[in-house]
CSV table of C-alpha atoms in Angstrom, one decimal:
chain,number,residue,atom,x,y,z
A,1,MET,CA,-82.3,-27.0,33.3
A,2,THR,CA,-81.7,-27.9,29.7
A,3,GLY,CA,-78.9,-26.1,27.8
A,4,SER,CA,-77.2,-24.9,31.0
A,5,PRO,CA,-73.4,-24.6,30.8
A,6,VAL,CA,-73.2,-26.1,34.3
A,7,SER,CA,-72.5,-29.8,34.3
A,8,SER,CA,-73.6,-32.3,36.8
A,9,GLY,CA,-70.4,-31.9,38.7
A,10,GLY,CA,-70.7,-28.2,39.0
A,11,ALA,CA,-68.0,-27.2,36.6
A,12,VAL,CA,-68.5,-24.7,33.9
A,13,ARG,CA,-68.0,-25.9,30.4
A,14,SER,CA,-66.6,-23.4,27.9
A,15,ARG,CA,-68.5,-23.0,24.6
A,16,VAL,CA,-65.5,-21.2,22.9
A,17,PRO,CA,-64.3,-23.4,20.0
A,18,VAL,CA,-60.7,-24.6,20.2
A,19,ARG,CA,-58.6,-23.8,17.1
A,20,ARG,CA,-56.6,-26.9,16.2
A,21,GLY,CA,-54.5,-25.2,13.6
A,22,PHE,CA,-51.7,-22.7,13.8
A,23,SER,CA,-51.8,-20.6,17.0
A,24,ARG,CA,-50.0,-17.4,17.6
A,25,PRO,CA,-47.3,-17.7,20.3
A,26,ARG,CA,-47.7,-15.8,23.5
A,27,GLY,CA,-45.8,-12.6,23.9
A,28,GLY,CA,-44.8,-12.3,20.3
A,29,SER,CA,-46.0,-11.7,16.8
A,30,ARG,CA,-46.6,-14.5,14.3
A,31,LYS,CA,-43.5,-15.4,12.3
A,32,SER,CA,-43.7,-15.3,8.6
A,33,ASN,CA,-43.3,-18.6,6.8
A,34,THR,CA,-42.1,-16.9,3.6
A,35,ALA,CA,-38.5,-17.5,2.5
A,36,PRO,CA,-36.0,-14.6,2.2
A,37,ARG,CA,-36.5,-12.8,-1.1
A,38,PRO,CA,-33.7,-13.7,-3.5
A,39,PHE,CA,-31.7,-10.9,-5.2
A,40,GLY,CA,-33.7,-9.6,-8.0
A,41,ARG,CA,-33.5,-6.4,-10.0
A,42,SER,CA,-32.3,-4.6,-6.9
A,43,SER,CA,-28.9,-6.4,-7.1
A,44,ALA,CA,-28.0,-4.2,-10.1
A,45,THR,CA,-28.4,-1.0,-8.0
A,46,PRO,CA,-24.8,-1.1,-6.5
A,47,TRP,CA,-23.3,-1.5,-10.0
A,48,ILE,CA,-25.3,1.5,-11.2
A,49,TYR,CA,-23.7,3.6,-8.6
A,50,LEU,CA,-20.2,2.1,-9.2
A,51,ALA,CA,-20.5,2.5,-13.0
A,52,PRO,CA,-19.0,6.0,-13.2
A,53,ALA,CA,-16.0,5.0,-11.1
A,54,LEU,CA,-15.5,1.8,-13.1
A,55,VAL,CA,-15.5,3.8,-16.3
A,56,VAL,CA,-12.9,6.1,-15.0
A,57,LEU,CA,-10.7,3.3,-13.7
A,58,GLY,CA,-11.1,1.4,-17.0
A,59,GLY,CA,-9.8,4.4,-18.9
A,60,LEU,CA,-7.0,5.3,-16.5
A,61,LEU,CA,-5.9,1.8,-15.5
A,62,VAL,CA,-7.2,-1.1,-17.7
A,63,TYR,CA,-6.5,0.4,-21.1
A,64,PRO,CA,-2.9,1.6,-20.3
A,65,VAL,CA,-2.1,-1.9,-18.8
A,66,TYR,CA,-3.5,-3.5,-21.9
A,67,GLN,CA,-1.4,-1.3,-24.1
A,68,LEU,CA,1.7,-2.0,-21.9
A,69,GLY,CA,1.2,-5.7,-22.3
A,70,LEU,CA,0.6,-5.4,-26.0
A,71,ILE,CA,3.7,-3.4,-26.8
A,72,SER,CA,5.8,-5.8,-24.7
A,73,PHE,CA,5.0,-8.5,-27.3
A,74,LEU,CA,5.9,-6.4,-30.3
A,75,GLU,CA,9.0,-5.0,-31.9
A,76,TYR,CA,8.3,-1.4,-31.1
A,77,THR,CA,11.2,1.1,-31.6
A,78,GLN,CA,11.6,4.6,-33.0
A,79,ALA,CA,11.1,3.2,-36.5
A,80,GLN,CA,7.6,1.9,-35.6
A,81,VAL,CA,6.7,5.0,-33.7
A,82,SER,CA,7.5,7.2,-36.6
A,83,GLY,CA,5.6,4.9,-39.0
A,84,GLY,CA,8.6,4.0,-41.1
A,85,GLU,CA,8.3,0.3,-40.3
A,86,PRO,CA,5.3,-1.8,-39.2
A,87,ALA,CA,5.2,-3.3,-35.7
A,88,THR,CA,5.9,-7.0,-35.8
A,89,PHE,CA,4.8,-9.6,-33.3
A,90,GLN,CA,7.8,-11.0,-31.2
A,91,GLY,CA,6.0,-13.2,-28.8
A,92,PHE,CA,8.2,-13.7,-25.7
A,93,GLY,CA,11.3,-12.5,-27.5
A,94,ASN,CA,11.5,-9.3,-25.6
A,95,TYR,CA,11.2,-11.1,-22.3
A,96,ALA,CA,13.8,-13.6,-23.3
A,97,GLU,CA,16.2,-10.7,-24.2
A,98,LEU,CA,15.4,-9.0,-20.9
A,99,PHE,CA,15.9,-12.1,-18.8
A,100,GLY,CA,19.1,-12.9,-20.6
A,101,ASP,CA,20.6,-9.4,-19.8
A,102,GLY,CA,22.8,-9.5,-16.7
A,103,GLU,CA,22.2,-5.8,-16.1
A,104,PHE,CA,18.5,-6.4,-15.6
A,105,TRP,CA,19.2,-8.9,-12.8
A,106,ARG,CA,21.7,-6.5,-11.2
A,107,VAL,CA,19.1,-3.7,-11.3
A,108,LEU,CA,16.4,-6.0,-10.0
A,109,LEU,CA,18.6,-7.1,-7.0
A,110,ALA,CA,19.4,-3.4,-6.3
A,111,THR,CA,15.8,-2.5,-6.4
A,112,VAL,CA,14.7,-5.3,-4.0
A,113,VAL,CA,17.5,-4.4,-1.5
A,114,PHE,CA,16.8,-0.7,-1.7
A,115,ALA,CA,13.1,-1.1,-1.4
A,116,ALA,CA,13.5,-3.4,1.6
A,117,ALA,CA,15.8,-0.9,3.3
A,118,CYS,CA,13.4,1.9,2.7
A,119,VAL,CA,10.4,-0.1,4.0
A,120,VAL,CA,12.2,-1.2,7.2
A,121,SER,CA,13.5,2.3,7.9
A,122,THR,CA,10.1,3.9,7.2
A,123,LEU,CA,8.3,1.5,9.5
A,124,ALA,CA,10.9,1.9,12.3
A,125,VAL,CA,10.8,5.7,12.2
A,126,GLY,CA,7.0,5.9,11.8
A,127,CYS,CA,6.3,3.5,14.6
A,128,ALA,CA,8.8,5.1,16.9
A,129,LEU,CA,7.3,8.6,16.3
A,130,ALA,CA,3.8,7.2,16.7
A,131,VAL,CA,4.7,5.9,20.2
A,132,LEU,CA,6.3,9.3,20.9
A,133,LEU,CA,3.1,11.1,20.0
A,134,THR,CA,1.3,9.2,22.8
A,135,ARG,CA,3.9,10.3,25.3
A,136,VAL,CA,4.1,14.1,24.6
A,137,ARG,CA,1.7,16.9,25.4
A,138,ALA,CA,-0.8,18.4,23.0
A,139,VAL,CA,1.3,21.3,21.7
A,140,PRO,CA,4.4,19.2,20.8
A,141,ARG,CA,2.2,16.5,19.4
A,142,LEU,CA,0.4,19.0,17.1
A,143,ALA,CA,3.8,20.5,16.0
A,144,LEU,CA,5.2,17.0,15.2
A,145,MET,CA,2.1,16.0,13.3
A,146,LEU,CA,2.1,19.3,11.3
A,147,ALA,CA,5.8,18.9,10.4
A,148,GLY,CA,5.2,15.3,9.4
A,149,LEU,CA,2.2,16.1,7.2
A,150,GLY,CA,4.2,18.9,5.7
A,151,ALA,CA,6.9,16.5,4.6
A,152,TRP,CA,4.3,14.1,3.3
A,153,ALA,CA,2.6,16.8,1.2
A,154,THR,CA,5.8,18.0,-0.3
A,155,PRO,CA,6.1,17.0,-4.0
A,156,ALA,CA,8.8,14.5,-4.7
A,157,VAL,CA,10.7,16.8,-7.1
A,158,THR,CA,10.7,19.6,-4.6
A,159,GLY,CA,11.8,17.4,-1.7
A,160,SER,CA,14.6,15.8,-3.8
A,161,THR,CA,15.9,19.2,-4.8
A,162,VAL,CA,15.9,20.4,-1.2
A,163,TRP,CA,17.8,17.4,0.0
A,164,LEU,CA,20.4,17.9,-2.8
A,165,LEU,CA,20.9,21.5,-1.6
A,166,LEU,CA,21.2,20.3,2.0
A,167,PHE,CA,23.9,17.8,1.1
A,168,ASP,CA,25.6,19.9,-1.6
A,169,PRO,CA,29.4,19.5,-1.4
A,170,ASP,CA,30.0,23.3,-1.8
A,171,PHE,CA,27.1,25.1,-0.2
A,172,GLY,CA,25.3,22.4,1.8
A,173,PRO,CA,25.0,22.9,5.6
A,174,VAL,CA,25.2,19.1,6.3
A,175,ASN,CA,28.9,18.8,5.2
A,176,ARG,CA,29.8,21.9,7.2
A,177,MET,CA,28.1,20.6,10.4
A,178,LEU,CA,29.8,17.1,10.0
A,179,GLY,CA,33.1,18.6,8.9
A,180,LEU,CA,33.2,16.6,5.7
A,181,GLY,CA,34.5,19.4,3.5
A,182,ASP,CA,33.6,19.0,-0.2
A,183,HIS,CA,32.5,15.4,0.1
A,184,SER,CA,30.0,14.4,-2.7
A,185,TRP,CA,27.2,12.2,-1.5
A,186,THR,CA,26.0,11.4,-5.0
A,187,TYR,CA,29.4,10.2,-6.3
A,188,GLY,CA,29.7,6.9,-4.5
A,189,ARG,CA,27.1,4.2,-5.1
A,190,TYR,CA,26.2,3.4,-1.5
A,191,SER,CA,26.3,7.0,-0.3
A,192,ALA,CA,24.0,8.0,-3.1
A,193,PHE,CA,21.6,5.2,-2.3
A,194,LEU,CA,21.8,6.3,1.4
A,195,LEU,CA,21.0,9.9,0.5
A,196,VAL,CA,18.0,8.8,-1.6
A,197,LEU,CA,16.9,6.4,1.2
A,198,LEU,CA,16.9,9.3,3.7
A,199,GLU,CA,14.7,11.4,1.4
A,200,VAL,CA,12.3,8.5,0.8
A,201,VAL,CA,11.9,7.9,4.5
A,202,TRP,CA,11.5,11.6,5.2
A,203,CYS,CA,8.5,11.8,2.8
A,204,SER,CA,7.0,8.4,3.7
A,205,PHE,CA,7.1,8.1,7.5
A,206,PRO,CA,4.2,10.5,8.2
A,207,PHE,CA,1.7,8.0,6.7
A,208,VAL,CA,3.0,5.2,9.0
A,209,MET,CA,3.2,7.6,12.0
A,210,VAL,CA,-0.4,8.9,11.7
A,211,THR,CA,-1.9,5.4,10.9
A,212,VAL,CA,-0.1,3.6,13.7
A,213,TYR,CA,-0.8,6.5,16.1
A,214,ALA,CA,-4.6,6.1,15.3
A,215,GLY,CA,-4.3,2.4,16.0
A,216,ILE,CA,-2.5,3.0,19.4
A,217,ARG,CA,-5.2,5.4,20.5
A,218,ALA,CA,-7.8,2.7,19.8
A,219,VAL,CA,-6.1,0.3,22.2
A,220,PRO,CA,-7.7,0.3,25.7
A,221,SER,CA,-5.6,2.2,28.2
A,222,GLU,CA,-6.3,-0.5,30.8
A,223,VAL,CA,-4.2,-3.0,28.8
A,224,LEU,CA,-1.2,-0.7,28.6
A,225,GLU,CA,-1.5,0.3,32.3
A,226,ALA,CA,-1.6,-3.4,33.3
A,227,ALA,CA,1.5,-4.1,31.3
A,228,ALA,CA,3.3,-1.2,32.9
A,229,LEU,CA,2.3,-2.3,36.4
A,230,ASP,CA,3.7,-5.7,35.7
A,231,GLY,CA,7.1,-4.1,35.1
A,232,ALA,CA,7.2,-4.3,31.3
A,233,SER,CA,9.5,-1.9,29.6
A,234,GLN,CA,8.4,0.3,26.7
A,235,TRP,CA,10.1,-2.1,24.2
A,236,ARG,CA,8.4,-5.1,25.8
A,237,ILE,CA,5.0,-3.3,25.7
A,238,TRP,CA,5.4,-2.6,22.1
A,239,ARG,CA,6.6,-6.1,21.2
A,240,SER,CA,4.2,-8.1,23.3
A,241,VAL,CA,1.1,-5.9,23.6
A,242,LEU,CA,0.9,-3.2,20.9
A,243,ALA,CA,2.4,-5.0,17.9
A,244,PRO,CA,0.1,-8.1,18.1
A,245,MET,CA,-3.0,-5.8,18.6
A,246,LEU,CA,-1.9,-3.5,15.7
A,247,ARG,CA,-1.0,-6.4,13.3
A,248,PRO,CA,-3.7,-5.6,10.7
A,249,ILE,CA,-2.6,-2.0,10.6
A,250,LEU,CA,1.0,-2.9,10.4
A,251,VAL,CA,0.3,-5.3,7.5
A,252,VAL,CA,-1.5,-2.5,5.6
A,253,VAL,CA,1.3,0.1,6.0
A,254,THR,CA,3.9,-2.5,5.2
A,255,ILE,CA,2.4,-3.7,2.0
A,256,GLN,CA,1.7,-0.1,0.9
A,257,SER,CA,5.2,0.9,1.7
A,258,VAL,CA,6.5,-2.0,-0.3
A,259,ILE,CA,4.5,-0.9,-3.3
A,260,TRP,CA,5.5,2.7,-3.0
A,261,ASP,CA,9.2,2.1,-2.4
A,262,PHE,CA,9.5,-0.6,-5.1
A,263,LYS,CA,8.5,1.8,-7.8
A,264,VAL,CA,10.5,4.8,-6.7
A,265,PHE,CA,11.5,6.9,-9.7
A,266,THR,CA,11.5,10.6,-9.0
A,267,GLN,CA,13.9,10.6,-6.1
A,268,ILE,CA,16.5,8.4,-7.9
A,269,TYR,CA,16.2,10.2,-11.2
A,270,VAL,CA,16.5,13.7,-9.7
A,271,MET,CA,19.1,13.1,-7.0
A,272,THR,CA,21.4,10.8,-9.0
A,273,ASN,CA,20.9,12.6,-12.3
A,274,GLY,CA,19.2,9.7,-14.1
A,275,GLY,CA,20.7,6.7,-12.3
A,276,GLY,CA,24.1,7.7,-11.1
A,277,ILE,CA,27.5,7.4,-12.6
A,278,ALA,CA,27.5,4.6,-15.2
A,279,GLY,CA,24.0,3.5,-14.0
A,280,GLN,CA,25.3,2.5,-10.5
A,281,ASN,CA,22.2,3.7,-8.8
A,282,MET,CA,19.7,2.3,-11.3
A,283,VAL,CA,16.4,0.9,-10.1
A,284,LEU,CA,13.7,-0.9,-12.2
A,285,ASN,CA,11.6,2.2,-12.8
A,286,VAL,CA,14.6,4.3,-14.0
A,287,TYR,CA,15.9,1.3,-15.9
A,288,ALA,CA,12.6,1.0,-17.8
A,289,TYR,CA,12.7,4.8,-18.5
A,290,GLN,CA,16.2,4.5,-19.9
A,291,LYS,CA,15.3,1.6,-22.1
A,292,ALA,CA,12.1,3.1,-23.4
A,293,PHE,CA,13.0,6.8,-23.9
A,294,ALA,CA,16.8,7.1,-23.9
A,295,SER,CA,17.4,4.0,-26.1
A,296,SER,CA,14.0,4.1,-27.9
A,297,GLN,CA,13.4,0.4,-27.1
A,298,TYR,CA,9.8,0.9,-26.1
A,299,SER,CA,9.1,-2.9,-26.2
A,300,LEU,CA,11.8,-3.6,-23.7
A,301,GLY,CA,10.6,-0.8,-21.5
A,302,SER,CA,7.1,-2.2,-21.6
A,303,ALA,CA,8.4,-5.7,-20.7
A,304,ILE,CA,10.1,-4.2,-17.6
A,305,GLY,CA,6.9,-2.5,-16.7
A,306,VAL,CA,5.0,-5.8,-17.0
A,307,VAL,CA,7.5,-7.5,-14.8
A,308,MET,CA,7.1,-4.8,-12.1
A,309,LEU,CA,3.4,-5.1,-12.4
A,310,LEU,CA,3.5,-8.9,-11.8
A,311,ILE,CA,5.8,-8.5,-8.8
A,312,LEU,CA,3.5,-5.9,-7.2
A,313,LEU,CA,0.5,-8.1,-8.0
A,314,ALA,CA,2.2,-10.9,-6.2
A,315,VAL,CA,2.8,-8.7,-3.2
A,316,THR,CA,-0.9,-7.7,-3.2
A,317,LEU,CA,-2.0,-11.3,-3.3
A,318,VAL,CA,0.2,-12.0,-0.3
A,319,TYR,CA,-1.4,-9.1,1.4
A,320,LEU,CA,-4.9,-10.4,0.7
A,321,ARG,CA,-3.9,-13.9,1.9
A,322,LEU,CA,-2.7,-12.5,5.2
A,323,LEU,CA,-6.0,-10.6,5.6
A,324,ARG,CA,-7.9,-13.8,5.0
A,325,ARG,CA,-5.9,-15.7,7.6
A,326,GLN,CA,-6.6,-12.9,10.1
A,327,GLY,CA,-10.3,-13.1,9.4
A,328,GLU,CA,-10.6,-9.7,7.8
A,329,GLU,CA,-13.4,-9.0,5.4
A,330,LEU,CA,-12.2,-8.4,1.8
């Protein structure tokens, strides 16, 4: 029979034409050959949402920093403020005068040592209480957290005044409990720094405590149980297990504590009455205030502010470098 699909060998020949071009893969949809769309007009959308915040930050941060840097290069005293004399450009003259002053280096050294002591003490107290929070029951944990958050929320002026009353040589309960009589904590240089350090730690440790506690709760309980079954002590568990796992959190709280404690002003100014006897408890923030407003040397005060800003920027860059080494997204 002519035109039959059956061949002489009995096999059936298919009349369906075979497509020799692109065929759709089995079990899936055809993949698009188009390249990813590059960022177009939609790339401006995030900046539109960020524009109000950027405007506020520009007004509250960028412009004051610009004015601070500008005044540090001028001769700007009370005569220029009142308009009696024009402001003249001094270049780096204010910085040369500042770096040539031995008192500046003494205050800078005292600020670095005091800030380091505050940071170490705050981290030690905060981390210890964070571990304690994981060991107590719900009611003591809630009471401790509420007490810590209350200390954290207390204004610096109020907290400093309360601590002065507690350590008052005439009416303070601390001297009576310790049997120190009329001992003045703010008279000596080191005792005054110690008193301020205690107040700074008191109002700063809750942040470290809550942050580290949240990090500990995120650690799998099986890891801690395995370390305890191996006979590790609590200190060994913290040093060898918790601290490495909490390293990103510890870096964050450490850098933030450095920034906060390096620019302490209110506690020193209130508790030592403006820097202590003959300026023995002066730190950079109080030193800048004394230069700018007590001595009307606004250009020198601005130069001190710029130096502090550069130091804190250097600390921030170190923080970002540590995050990059740990693979964190910036």
